[in-house]
Amino acid sequence: MDMLIFKLEKNSKKPLYEQLYMGMKDAIITKQIEVGTKLPSKRKLADFLNISQTTVEIAYGQLLAEGYIASKPRIGFFVEEIDELPFVENKQAKIKVETVLKGTEPYQYNFHPGKIDTESFPFAIWRKYAKDLFDFPSKEYLQVGEPQGEYELRLEIANYLYQSRGIICNPEQIVIGSGTEHLLPMILRLIETNSKIALENPGYSAIPRIHLTNKAVPIAVDEDGLVVDELENTDANIVYITPSHQFPTGAVLSAARRTHLLNWAAKAANRYIIEDDYDSEFRYIGKPIPALQGMDQNEKVIYLSTFTKSLMPSLRVAYFVLPPALLKSYQEIFSYYSATVPRFDQHILANFMKDGHFSKHLNRMRKIYRKKHDRLTNTLTSFYPTTSITGDHAGMHILISVPLDKSENDLKQIANKSGIAVYPVSDYLLRPIEYEQPTFLLGFGGVALDDVEPAIHKLMNCWGIKRSHKKGKSHEL
Ligand SMILES: Cc1ncc(COP(=O)(O)O)c(C=O)c1O
């Protein structure tokens, strides 16, 4: 073989052997070196390229391992026949790289209900726990953990649930997984035998998408929460419900409906209530609403919650609490599955909770969200009675209804064109409901406090809603 000139850059970050290997591989693929050609000896090539023999040896070794060349003992190395790859005109056309502008928010103001405040996360503390964990003493966490999740985290969750939600459970009843969306199918698999699931209408839109919509029974929601009478008249045996703060209306399930619902569940062995307590940490008026699970005497409530609102959606940590009677079937079905949350993340969170940082964080965030909530509702009251608010005093979103003669979709488009994202309630309906006025969800978690007022003014302005002369009562602290 004539000596091919390989351009080797001695100062490159890429090691010389890799440059040589790549150059030769390319030459073989493109047939610049023909099949059957004998390669120069390692010494000769090393001398010619003015590099060490070891460099050539590693490059040849790699080509040999990948089958580009073959070795004939005591004779040398020969170029192998390589099947041609399909012709690709332009290397860059192989993979279409779409330029995704990372982190660019298309809207000036985004009222998405799933957004949280990102200004107040205790990064330094979280980093300290992460740093402490990623060290040799934690080497055991390199192995796969318990399917239900790390015991230490389940213990912290059990303590937290007892203190803040009145739930008595032990860590053995808790299952940790990477989000409500992954846990719900597990719960359904556990209790679902020819089951029909009832869902709140309007309700959390992820649920019907996760579940087979055709099997779901929509149940109306009013100012007292789920209409249990309506549930009684269906053949559903499982109900998914957000009793502490109905998503998205914000209604709290009344005491009468709570007992009614628990009694409904107690009437048949295959009836269950899935209680989603997704944002109960944030209540700005009165006492926290106790969990339904705490009232249940018949092991009918499967309690489900998440750290998505209370800490961050990207952590992907949620959990459910099983009634003891379901533990055996859980273990039979799911002991072969590994936990879906990395062990290190689970321990960071467990240590963060154990040292009291989670409660401190919640107290801080409650104040921040309360301020945003108050700023939002106060700003909106200057458009009162034109714009009405429901579902306030809790969580991270409210509902507003506007007296306009346009469809929700048209109004959404108008807002979007003005750089504001709002979310029509019709996006959360399983069965259509005729609302008297167009109604929207306004999530305030991700809007900066000082942006709340200008955002609402801009929104009302683009919709042509004027400020009313009467000022509503202010309750900003
Ligand atoms: C009603 C409801 N449940 C649960 C969640 C959280 O889901 P995940 O744990 O999958 O993040 C949300 C998030 O917005 C929600 O609105």
Short mmCIF file of C-alpha atoms and ligand atoms in Angstrom, two decimals:
data_model
loop_
_atom_site.label_atom_id
_atom_site.label_comp_id
_atom_site.label_asym_id
_atom_site.label_seq_id
_atom_site.Cartn_x
_atom_site.Cartn_y
_atom_site.Cartn_z
CA MET A 1 0.00 0.00 0.00
CA ASP A 2 1.24 3.47 -0.76
CA MET A 3 1.63 5.32 2.45
CA LEU A 4 -1.49 7.27 3.00
CA ILE A 5 -1.13 10.66 4.54
CA PHE A 6 -3.11 10.86 7.73
CA LYS A 7 -3.41 14.29 9.18
CA LEU A 8 -2.50 13.86 12.80
CA GLU A 9 -2.63 16.84 15.11
CA LYS A 10 -0.28 16.42 18.02
CA ASN A 11 -1.86 19.25 20.01
CA SER A 12 -5.40 18.05 19.59
CA LYS A 13 -7.47 16.92 22.60
CA LYS A 14 -8.21 13.74 20.65
CA PRO A 15 -5.48 11.16 21.32
CA LEU A 16 -3.20 10.33 18.37
CA TYR A 17 -4.23 6.67 18.27
CA GLU A 18 -7.87 7.76 17.91
CA GLN A 19 -7.05 10.18 15.11
CA LEU A 20 -5.12 7.44 13.29
CA TYR A 21 -7.86 4.86 13.84
CA MET A 22 -10.54 7.28 12.57
CA GLY A 23 -8.45 8.24 9.52
CA MET A 24 -7.78 4.61 8.57
CA LYS A 25 -11.38 3.57 9.21
CA ASP A 26 -12.59 6.36 6.95
CA ALA A 27 -10.11 5.38 4.25
CA ILE A 28 -11.28 1.74 4.41
CA ILE A 29 -14.99 2.65 4.29
CA THR A 30 -14.51 5.04 1.38
CA LYS A 31 -12.34 2.43 -0.42
CA GLN A 32 -9.30 4.68 -0.53
CA ILE A 33 -7.58 1.57 0.77
CA GLU A 34 -8.74 -1.40 -1.23
CA VAL A 35 -10.02 -4.67 0.19
CA GLY A 36 -7.19 -7.17 0.70
CA THR A 37 -4.49 -4.49 0.93
CA LYS A 38 -1.72 -5.33 3.34
CA LEU A 39 -1.20 -2.58 5.88
CA PRO A 40 2.32 -1.35 6.62
CA SER A 41 3.97 -2.89 9.65
CA LYS A 42 3.51 -1.02 12.91
CA ARG A 43 7.17 0.01 12.97
CA LYS A 44 7.13 1.28 9.39
CA LEU A 45 3.97 3.31 9.83
CA ALA A 46 5.21 4.67 13.17
CA ASP A 47 8.47 5.81 11.54
CA PHE A 48 6.63 7.28 8.56
CA LEU A 49 4.17 9.26 10.67
CA ASN A 50 6.74 10.05 13.31
CA ILE A 51 4.64 8.61 16.12
CA SER A 52 5.20 5.82 18.62
CA GLN A 53 4.67 2.16 17.74
CA THR A 54 2.25 1.87 20.68
CA THR A 55 0.01 4.49 19.04
CA VAL A 56 -0.12 2.45 15.84
CA GLU A 57 -0.64 -0.74 17.81
CA ILE A 58 -3.69 0.65 19.63
CA ALA A 59 -5.18 2.00 16.37
CA TYR A 60 -4.66 -1.35 14.59
CA GLY A 61 -6.07 -3.18 17.62
CA GLN A 62 -9.26 -1.11 17.44
CA LEU A 63 -9.64 -1.66 13.68
CA LEU A 64 -9.10 -5.37 14.25
CA ALA A 65 -11.69 -5.51 17.05
CA GLU A 66 -14.26 -3.80 14.86
CA GLY A 67 -13.55 -6.07 11.89
CA TYR A 68 -12.12 -3.48 9.47
CA ILE A 69 -8.89 -5.41 9.23
CA ALA A 70 -7.86 -9.03 9.79
CA SER A 71 -4.59 -10.34 11.08
CA LYS A 72 -2.65 -13.14 9.39
CA PRO A 73 -0.14 -14.46 11.92
CA ARG A 74 3.49 -13.57 11.08
CA ILE A 75 2.39 -11.91 7.80
CA GLY A 76 0.56 -8.77 8.83
CA PHE A 77 -2.76 -6.95 8.72
CA PHE A 78 -5.13 -6.91 5.72
CA VAL A 79 -8.13 -4.76 4.89
CA GLU A 80 -11.39 -6.67 5.16
CA GLU A 81 -14.44 -6.58 2.90
CA ILE A 82 -17.02 -4.25 4.44
CA ASP A 83 -20.61 -4.20 3.26
CA GLU A 84 -21.51 -0.89 1.76
CA LEU A 85 -23.75 1.27 3.86
CA PRO A 86 -26.77 2.85 2.25
CA PHE A 87 -25.71 6.00 0.45
CA VAL A 88 -26.27 9.14 2.42
CA GLU A 89 -25.79 12.23 0.32
CA ASN A 90 -24.88 14.54 3.06
CA LYS A 91 -23.64 13.44 6.44
CA GLN A 92 -25.63 16.17 8.11
CA ALA A 93 -28.82 14.93 6.51
CA LYS A 94 -28.43 11.63 8.41
CA ILE A 95 -29.83 13.00 11.61
CA LYS A 96 -32.05 15.98 11.36
CA VAL A 97 -30.90 18.20 14.12
CA GLU A 98 -33.63 20.56 15.02
CA THR A 99 -32.37 23.63 16.68
CA VAL A 100 -34.15 23.67 19.95
CA LEU A 101 -33.61 26.86 21.80
CA LYS A 102 -33.11 25.55 25.28
CA GLY A 103 -35.09 27.23 28.00
CA THR A 104 -36.67 29.86 25.79
CA GLU A 105 -40.14 30.66 26.98
CA PRO A 106 -42.36 31.59 24.03
CA TYR A 107 -44.67 33.71 26.20
CA GLN A 108 -43.95 36.86 28.11
CA TYR A 109 -46.30 35.64 30.84
CA ASN A 110 -47.20 31.99 31.25
CA PHE A 111 -50.09 31.05 33.55
CA HIS A 112 -49.57 27.30 33.16
CA PRO A 113 -50.95 25.60 36.29
CA GLY A 114 -48.01 23.18 36.40
CA LYS A 115 -45.34 25.86 36.79
CA ILE A 116 -43.71 26.52 40.14
CA ASP A 117 -41.69 29.41 41.56
CA THR A 118 -38.05 28.80 40.64
CA GLU A 119 -36.52 31.78 42.45
CA SER A 120 -36.62 30.38 45.97
CA PHE A 121 -35.36 26.83 45.67
CA PRO A 122 -32.68 26.14 48.32
CA PHE A 123 -30.02 25.07 45.83
CA ALA A 124 -27.14 25.38 48.34
CA ILE A 125 -28.77 22.99 50.80
CA TRP A 126 -29.82 20.52 48.11
CA ARG A 127 -26.29 20.62 46.68
CA LYS A 128 -24.79 19.90 50.09
CA TYR A 129 -26.88 16.75 50.47
CA ALA A 130 -26.09 15.68 46.91
CA LYS A 131 -22.37 16.29 47.44
CA ASP A 132 -22.33 14.34 50.71
CA LEU A 133 -24.07 11.40 49.07
CA PHE A 134 -22.00 11.09 45.94
CA ASP A 135 -19.07 9.72 47.85
CA PHE A 136 -17.56 6.37 48.71
CA PRO A 137 -19.58 5.72 51.91
CA SER A 138 -22.72 5.64 49.73
CA LYS A 139 -21.28 2.97 47.44
CA GLU A 140 -24.17 0.66 48.37
CA TYR A 141 -26.52 3.01 46.49
CA LEU A 142 -24.85 1.98 43.26
CA GLN A 143 -26.74 -1.30 43.62
CA VAL A 144 -30.40 -1.55 42.79
CA GLY A 145 -32.70 -0.57 45.68
CA GLU A 146 -36.00 -1.78 47.09
CA PRO A 147 -38.89 -1.93 44.58
CA GLN A 148 -41.16 0.15 46.84
CA GLY A 149 -38.52 2.85 47.20
CA GLU A 150 -35.87 3.50 49.84
CA TYR A 151 -37.00 2.75 53.36
CA GLU A 152 -35.46 5.97 54.69
CA LEU A 153 -37.57 8.07 52.32
CA ARG A 154 -40.72 6.10 53.02
CA LEU A 155 -40.13 6.66 56.74
CA GLU A 156 -39.79 10.42 56.22
CA ILE A 157 -42.94 10.48 54.11
CA ALA A 158 -44.87 8.51 56.76
CA ASN A 159 -43.77 11.02 59.45
CA TYR A 160 -44.68 13.96 57.25
CA LEU A 161 -48.10 12.53 56.41
CA TYR A 162 -48.84 11.92 60.07
CA GLN A 163 -47.86 15.43 61.13
CA SER A 164 -49.32 17.41 58.28
CA ARG A 165 -52.16 15.35 56.82
CA GLY A 166 -53.44 13.29 59.74
CA ILE A 167 -52.58 10.07 57.95
CA ILE A 168 -51.49 7.11 60.02
CA CYS A 169 -49.50 4.66 57.96
CA ASN A 170 -46.23 2.82 58.22
CA PRO A 171 -43.43 2.89 55.62
CA GLU A 172 -44.36 -0.63 54.46
CA GLN A 173 -47.59 0.77 53.01
CA ILE A 174 -45.83 3.43 50.93
CA VAL A 175 -44.75 2.97 47.31
CA ILE A 176 -42.52 5.59 45.67
CA GLY A 177 -42.47 6.16 41.91
CA SER A 178 -41.52 8.75 39.35
CA GLY A 179 -44.76 10.73 39.25
CA THR A 180 -48.48 10.35 39.59
CA GLU A 181 -48.66 9.39 35.94
CA HIS A 182 -46.54 6.28 36.56
CA LEU A 183 -48.14 5.34 39.86
CA LEU A 184 -51.74 5.53 38.76
CA PRO A 185 -51.46 2.66 36.27
CA MET A 186 -49.90 0.57 39.06
CA ILE A 187 -52.82 1.31 41.37
CA LEU A 188 -55.32 0.51 38.65
CA ARG A 189 -53.59 -2.76 37.90
CA LEU A 190 -53.82 -3.67 41.57
CA ILE A 191 -57.52 -3.04 42.02
CA GLU A 192 -58.88 -3.28 38.54
CA THR A 193 -60.71 -6.44 37.67
CA ASN A 194 -63.45 -5.54 35.24
CA SER A 195 -63.45 -2.15 36.86
CA LYS A 196 -64.94 1.09 35.74
CA ILE A 197 -63.30 4.25 36.89
CA ALA A 198 -65.18 7.48 37.64
CA LEU A 199 -63.31 10.72 37.03
CA GLU A 200 -64.07 14.29 38.01
CA ASN A 201 -65.39 16.42 35.16
CA PRO A 202 -63.63 18.83 34.77
CA GLY A 203 -60.56 17.06 36.10
CA TYR A 204 -56.82 16.49 35.85
CA SER A 205 -56.33 15.93 32.15
CA ALA A 206 -53.45 13.48 32.52
CA ILE A 207 -55.73 10.87 34.08
CA PRO A 208 -58.02 10.07 31.13
CA ARG A 209 -54.98 10.07 28.88
CA ILE A 210 -53.27 7.52 31.11
CA HIS A 211 -56.40 5.50 31.53
CA LEU A 212 -58.55 4.17 28.71
CA THR A 213 -60.98 7.02 28.25
CA ASN A 214 -63.78 4.83 26.98
CA LYS A 215 -63.91 3.03 30.30
CA ALA A 216 -63.98 6.25 32.33
CA VAL A 217 -67.23 7.67 33.67
CA PRO A 218 -67.29 11.47 33.99
CA ILE A 219 -68.90 12.79 37.19
CA ALA A 220 -69.91 16.41 37.66
CA VAL A 221 -68.23 18.72 40.14
CA ASP A 222 -69.93 21.65 41.89
CA GLU A 223 -68.92 24.06 44.65
CA ASP A 224 -68.95 21.15 47.17
CA GLY A 225 -66.69 19.00 45.01
CA LEU A 226 -67.61 15.73 43.31
CA VAL A 227 -71.36 15.13 43.04
CA VAL A 228 -71.47 11.81 44.88
CA ASP A 229 -75.18 11.29 44.09
CA GLU A 230 -74.23 11.12 40.43
CA LEU A 231 -71.54 8.55 41.20
CA GLU A 232 -74.14 6.40 43.00
CA ASN A 233 -76.11 6.20 39.77
CA THR A 234 -73.27 4.75 37.71
CA ASP A 235 -71.73 1.29 37.57
CA ALA A 236 -68.24 2.68 38.35
CA ASN A 237 -66.45 0.94 41.19
CA ILE A 238 -63.33 3.11 41.39
CA VAL A 239 -63.29 6.86 41.75
CA TYR A 240 -60.31 9.16 41.25
CA ILE A 241 -60.80 12.37 43.21
CA THR A 242 -58.93 15.50 44.37
CA PRO A 243 -60.98 16.22 47.53
CA SER A 244 -58.76 18.83 49.26
CA HIS A 245 -58.56 21.13 46.24
CA GLN A 246 -60.43 19.88 43.23
CA PHE A 247 -58.42 20.16 40.04
CA PRO A 248 -59.16 22.50 38.34
CA THR A 249 -62.21 24.11 40.02
CA GLY A 250 -60.59 24.44 43.45
CA ALA A 251 -63.70 23.14 45.24
CA VAL A 252 -63.21 21.39 48.59
CA LEU A 253 -65.20 18.17 49.04
CA SER A 254 -67.76 19.00 51.74
CA ALA A 255 -67.98 17.01 54.99
CA ALA A 256 -71.34 15.54 53.96
CA ARG A 257 -69.99 14.40 50.61
CA ARG A 258 -66.93 12.89 52.30
CA THR A 259 -69.01 10.56 54.47
CA HIS A 260 -71.32 9.88 51.53
CA LEU A 261 -68.34 8.90 49.37
CA LEU A 262 -66.76 6.69 52.05
CA ASN A 263 -70.11 4.96 52.56
CA TRP A 264 -70.43 4.44 48.81
CA ALA A 265 -67.04 2.72 48.81
CA ALA A 266 -67.87 0.55 51.80
CA LYS A 267 -70.89 -0.95 50.04
CA ALA A 268 -68.94 -3.33 47.76
CA ALA A 269 -65.69 -5.24 48.07
CA ASN A 270 -64.35 -4.03 44.72
CA ARG A 271 -65.00 -0.32 45.33
CA TYR A 272 -62.05 1.99 45.93
CA ILE A 273 -61.33 5.70 46.18
CA ILE A 274 -58.06 7.06 44.76
CA GLU A 275 -57.42 10.29 46.66
CA ASP A 276 -55.00 12.61 44.82
CA ASP A 277 -53.70 15.12 47.38
CA TYR A 278 -51.39 16.89 44.91
CA ASP A 279 -51.21 20.44 46.35
CA SER A 280 -52.67 20.29 49.86
CA GLU A 281 -49.57 21.99 51.32
CA PHE A 282 -50.75 25.32 50.01
CA ARG A 283 -53.83 26.68 51.72
CA TYR A 284 -53.97 30.41 52.40
CA ILE A 285 -57.07 30.71 54.52
CA GLY A 286 -58.32 28.64 57.45
CA LYS A 287 -56.90 25.28 58.45
CA PRO A 288 -55.53 22.66 56.07
CA ILE A 289 -58.24 20.33 54.77
CA PRO A 290 -57.70 16.88 56.34
CA ALA A 291 -57.14 13.99 53.99
CA LEU A 292 -60.04 11.66 53.23
CA GLN A 293 -57.73 8.74 53.98
CA GLY A 294 -57.65 9.76 57.66
CA MET A 295 -61.45 9.30 57.94
CA ASP A 296 -61.54 5.93 56.21
CA GLN A 297 -62.37 2.97 58.49
CA ASN A 298 -62.74 0.36 55.77
CA GLU A 299 -59.40 0.40 53.91
CA LYS A 300 -61.07 1.86 50.84
CA VAL A 301 -58.86 4.88 50.20
CA ILE A 302 -55.61 4.71 48.27
CA TYR A 303 -53.87 7.96 49.04
CA LEU A 304 -51.71 9.43 46.29
CA SER A 305 -49.46 12.48 46.49
CA THR A 306 -46.44 14.08 44.91
CA PHE A 307 -43.47 16.40 45.48
CA THR A 308 -44.22 18.09 42.14
CA LYS A 309 -45.89 21.15 43.67
CA SER A 310 -44.18 21.19 47.03
CA LEU A 311 -40.61 20.87 45.71
CA MET A 312 -40.25 20.65 41.94
CA PRO A 313 -41.91 18.84 39.05
CA SER A 314 -38.55 17.75 37.63
CA LEU A 315 -37.68 15.65 40.71
CA ARG A 316 -40.26 13.09 39.56
CA VAL A 317 -41.09 11.77 43.02
CA ALA A 318 -44.63 10.82 43.94
CA TYR A 319 -45.99 8.09 46.20
CA PHE A 320 -49.09 6.20 47.20
CA VAL A 321 -50.19 4.72 50.50
CA LEU A 322 -51.87 1.35 50.25
CA PRO A 323 -54.47 0.05 52.70
CA PRO A 324 -52.87 -2.95 54.48
CA ALA A 325 -55.32 -5.35 52.80
CA LEU A 326 -53.84 -4.55 49.37
CA LEU A 327 -50.19 -5.03 50.35
CA LYS A 328 -50.12 -8.74 49.59
CA SER A 329 -51.37 -8.31 46.03
CA TYR A 330 -48.99 -5.39 45.55
CA GLN A 331 -46.06 -7.60 46.53
CA GLU A 332 -47.23 -10.43 44.31
CA ILE A 333 -47.58 -8.25 41.23
CA PHE A 334 -44.89 -5.63 41.64
CA SER A 335 -41.96 -7.11 43.55
CA TYR A 336 -40.28 -7.84 40.20
CA TYR A 337 -40.24 -4.15 39.20
CA SER A 338 -37.46 -1.85 40.35
CA ALA A 339 -38.26 1.55 41.82
CA THR A 340 -38.41 4.21 39.11
CA VAL A 341 -36.67 6.94 41.12
CA PRO A 342 -32.84 6.82 41.36
CA ARG A 343 -31.66 5.79 44.83
CA PHE A 344 -29.38 8.81 45.16
CA ASP A 345 -32.28 11.21 44.54
CA GLN A 346 -34.40 9.36 47.07
CA HIS A 347 -31.69 9.69 49.73
CA ILE A 348 -31.08 13.37 48.99
CA LEU A 349 -34.78 13.97 49.53
CA ALA A 350 -34.94 11.75 52.64
CA ASN A 351 -32.02 13.58 54.28
CA PHE A 352 -33.45 16.95 53.27
CA MET A 353 -36.72 16.01 54.98
CA LYS A 354 -35.07 14.40 58.04
CA ASP A 355 -33.17 17.60 58.86
CA GLY A 356 -36.31 19.73 58.70
CA HIS A 357 -35.57 21.50 55.40
CA PHE A 358 -38.72 20.31 53.71
CA SER A 359 -41.00 21.93 56.34
CA LYS A 360 -38.90 25.12 56.21
CA HIS A 361 -39.14 25.15 52.44
CA LEU A 362 -42.91 24.65 52.59
CA ASN A 363 -43.31 27.53 55.04
CA ARG A 364 -41.26 29.80 52.81
CA MET A 365 -43.10 28.76 49.65
CA ARG A 366 -46.50 29.13 51.30
CA LYS A 367 -45.66 32.80 51.97
CA ILE A 368 -44.43 33.33 48.43
CA TYR A 369 -47.45 31.68 46.81
CA ARG A 370 -49.81 33.50 49.17
CA LYS A 371 -48.31 36.82 48.02
CA LYS A 372 -48.69 35.86 44.37
CA HIS A 373 -52.22 34.59 44.99
CA ASP A 374 -53.21 37.81 46.78
CA ARG A 375 -51.60 40.02 44.14
CA LEU A 376 -53.45 38.11 41.44
CA THR A 377 -56.86 38.15 43.08
CA ASN A 378 -56.48 41.82 44.10
CA THR A 379 -55.51 42.83 40.59
CA LEU A 380 -58.47 40.91 39.20
CA THR A 381 -60.91 42.54 41.63
CA SER A 382 -60.30 45.88 39.91
CA PHE A 383 -62.09 44.26 36.96
CA TYR A 384 -64.88 43.10 39.24
CA PRO A 385 -67.75 42.39 38.67
CA THR A 386 -66.77 41.93 35.05
CA THR A 387 -64.38 39.09 35.78
CA SER A 388 -65.27 36.56 38.46
CA ILE A 389 -62.86 34.35 40.36
CA THR A 390 -63.41 30.86 41.75
CA GLY A 391 -61.18 28.26 43.36
CA ASP A 392 -59.02 30.79 45.18
CA HIS A 393 -57.42 30.60 48.67
CA ALA A 394 -55.46 27.42 47.93
CA GLY A 395 -53.02 25.75 45.58
CA MET A 396 -51.25 27.43 42.71
CA HIS A 397 -54.04 28.30 40.31
CA ILE A 398 -57.45 29.96 40.20
CA LEU A 399 -60.30 29.99 37.69
CA ILE A 400 -61.59 33.18 36.10
CA SER A 401 -64.75 33.66 34.03
CA VAL A 402 -64.98 36.55 31.61
CA PRO A 403 -68.16 38.13 30.22
CA LEU A 404 -67.17 37.93 26.59
CA ASP A 405 -69.01 36.74 23.55
CA LYS A 406 -66.13 34.78 22.10
CA SER A 407 -65.14 31.13 22.37
CA GLU A 408 -62.50 30.06 24.89
CA ASN A 409 -60.30 29.03 22.03
CA ASP A 410 -60.54 32.42 20.30
CA LEU A 411 -59.75 34.18 23.56
CA LYS A 412 -56.82 31.87 24.16
CA GLN A 413 -55.44 32.71 20.70
CA ILE A 414 -55.84 36.45 21.33
CA ALA A 415 -53.99 36.12 24.64
CA ASN A 416 -51.26 34.00 23.03
CA LYS A 417 -50.74 36.62 20.34
CA SER A 418 -50.21 39.17 23.09
CA GLY A 419 -47.56 36.92 24.63
CA ILE A 420 -49.72 35.49 27.41
CA ALA A 421 -50.49 31.80 27.91
CA VAL A 422 -53.85 31.00 29.53
CA TYR A 423 -55.57 27.63 29.74
CA PRO A 424 -59.29 27.16 28.92
CA VAL A 425 -61.25 24.99 31.31
CA SER A 426 -62.56 23.07 28.28
CA ASP A 427 -59.08 21.48 28.02
CA TYR A 428 -59.91 19.65 31.24
CA LEU A 429 -63.28 18.24 30.30
CA LEU A 430 -64.02 14.59 29.74
CA ARG A 431 -67.57 15.37 28.67
CA PRO A 432 -68.55 18.82 27.36
CA ILE A 433 -70.09 21.27 29.82
CA GLU A 434 -71.73 24.51 28.70
CA TYR A 435 -70.18 27.18 30.89
CA GLU A 436 -72.11 30.45 31.06
CA GLN A 437 -68.97 32.40 30.34
CA PRO A 438 -65.57 31.51 28.91
CA THR A 439 -63.52 30.18 31.82
CA PHE A 440 -59.75 29.92 32.18
CA LEU A 441 -57.21 28.48 34.57
CA LEU A 442 -54.60 30.93 35.74
CA GLY A 443 -51.65 29.21 37.37
CA PHE A 444 -49.66 31.78 39.34
CA GLY A 445 -46.79 29.59 40.59
CA GLY A 446 -44.43 30.38 37.73
CA VAL A 447 -45.26 34.09 37.30
CA ALA A 448 -42.91 36.45 39.12
CA LEU A 449 -44.65 38.48 41.83
CA ASP A 450 -43.92 41.78 40.12
CA ASP A 451 -45.18 40.43 36.80
CA VAL A 452 -48.61 39.47 38.13
CA GLU A 453 -50.18 42.91 37.88
CA PRO A 454 -48.79 43.91 34.45
CA ALA A 455 -49.67 40.45 33.12
CA ILE A 456 -53.31 40.76 34.18
CA HIS A 457 -53.58 44.31 32.84
CA LYS A 458 -52.17 43.17 29.52
CA LEU A 459 -54.51 40.17 29.42
CA MET A 460 -57.61 42.22 30.17
CA ASN A 461 -56.52 44.86 27.72
CA CYS A 462 -56.08 42.37 24.87
CA TRP A 463 -59.52 40.95 25.65
CA GLY A 464 -61.00 44.46 25.77
CA ILE A 465 -62.12 44.22 29.41
CA LYS A 466 -62.13 47.59 31.15
CA ARG A 467 -61.30 48.27 34.78
CA SER A 468 -64.34 48.73 36.94
CA HIS A 469 -64.64 51.89 39.05
CA LYS A 470 -65.49 49.96 42.17
CA LYS A 471 -62.43 48.44 43.74
CA GLY A 472 -62.90 45.01 45.24
CA LYS A 473 -61.77 44.32 48.77
CA SER A 474 -58.06 43.85 49.13
CA HIS A 475 -56.57 41.14 51.24
CA GLU A 476 -52.94 41.31 50.28
CA LEU A 477 -50.66 40.88 53.26
C1 LIG B 1 -54.32 16.97 39.98
C2 LIG B 1 -52.86 16.71 39.87
N1 LIG B 1 -52.35 15.56 40.34
C3 LIG B 1 -51.03 15.30 40.27
C4 LIG B 1 -50.15 16.18 39.71
C5 LIG B 1 -48.68 15.89 39.67
O1 LIG B 1 -48.35 14.85 38.88
P1 LIG B 1 -46.87 14.25 38.87
O2 LIG B 1 -46.61 13.64 40.23
O3 LIG B 1 -46.93 13.20 37.81
O4 LIG B 1 -45.93 15.35 38.55
C6 LIG B 1 -50.62 17.38 39.18
C7 LIG B 1 -49.66 18.30 38.55
O5 LIG B 1 -49.89 19.31 38.02
C8 LIG B 1 -52.02 17.65 39.25
O6 LIG B 1 -52.51 18.80 38.77
#
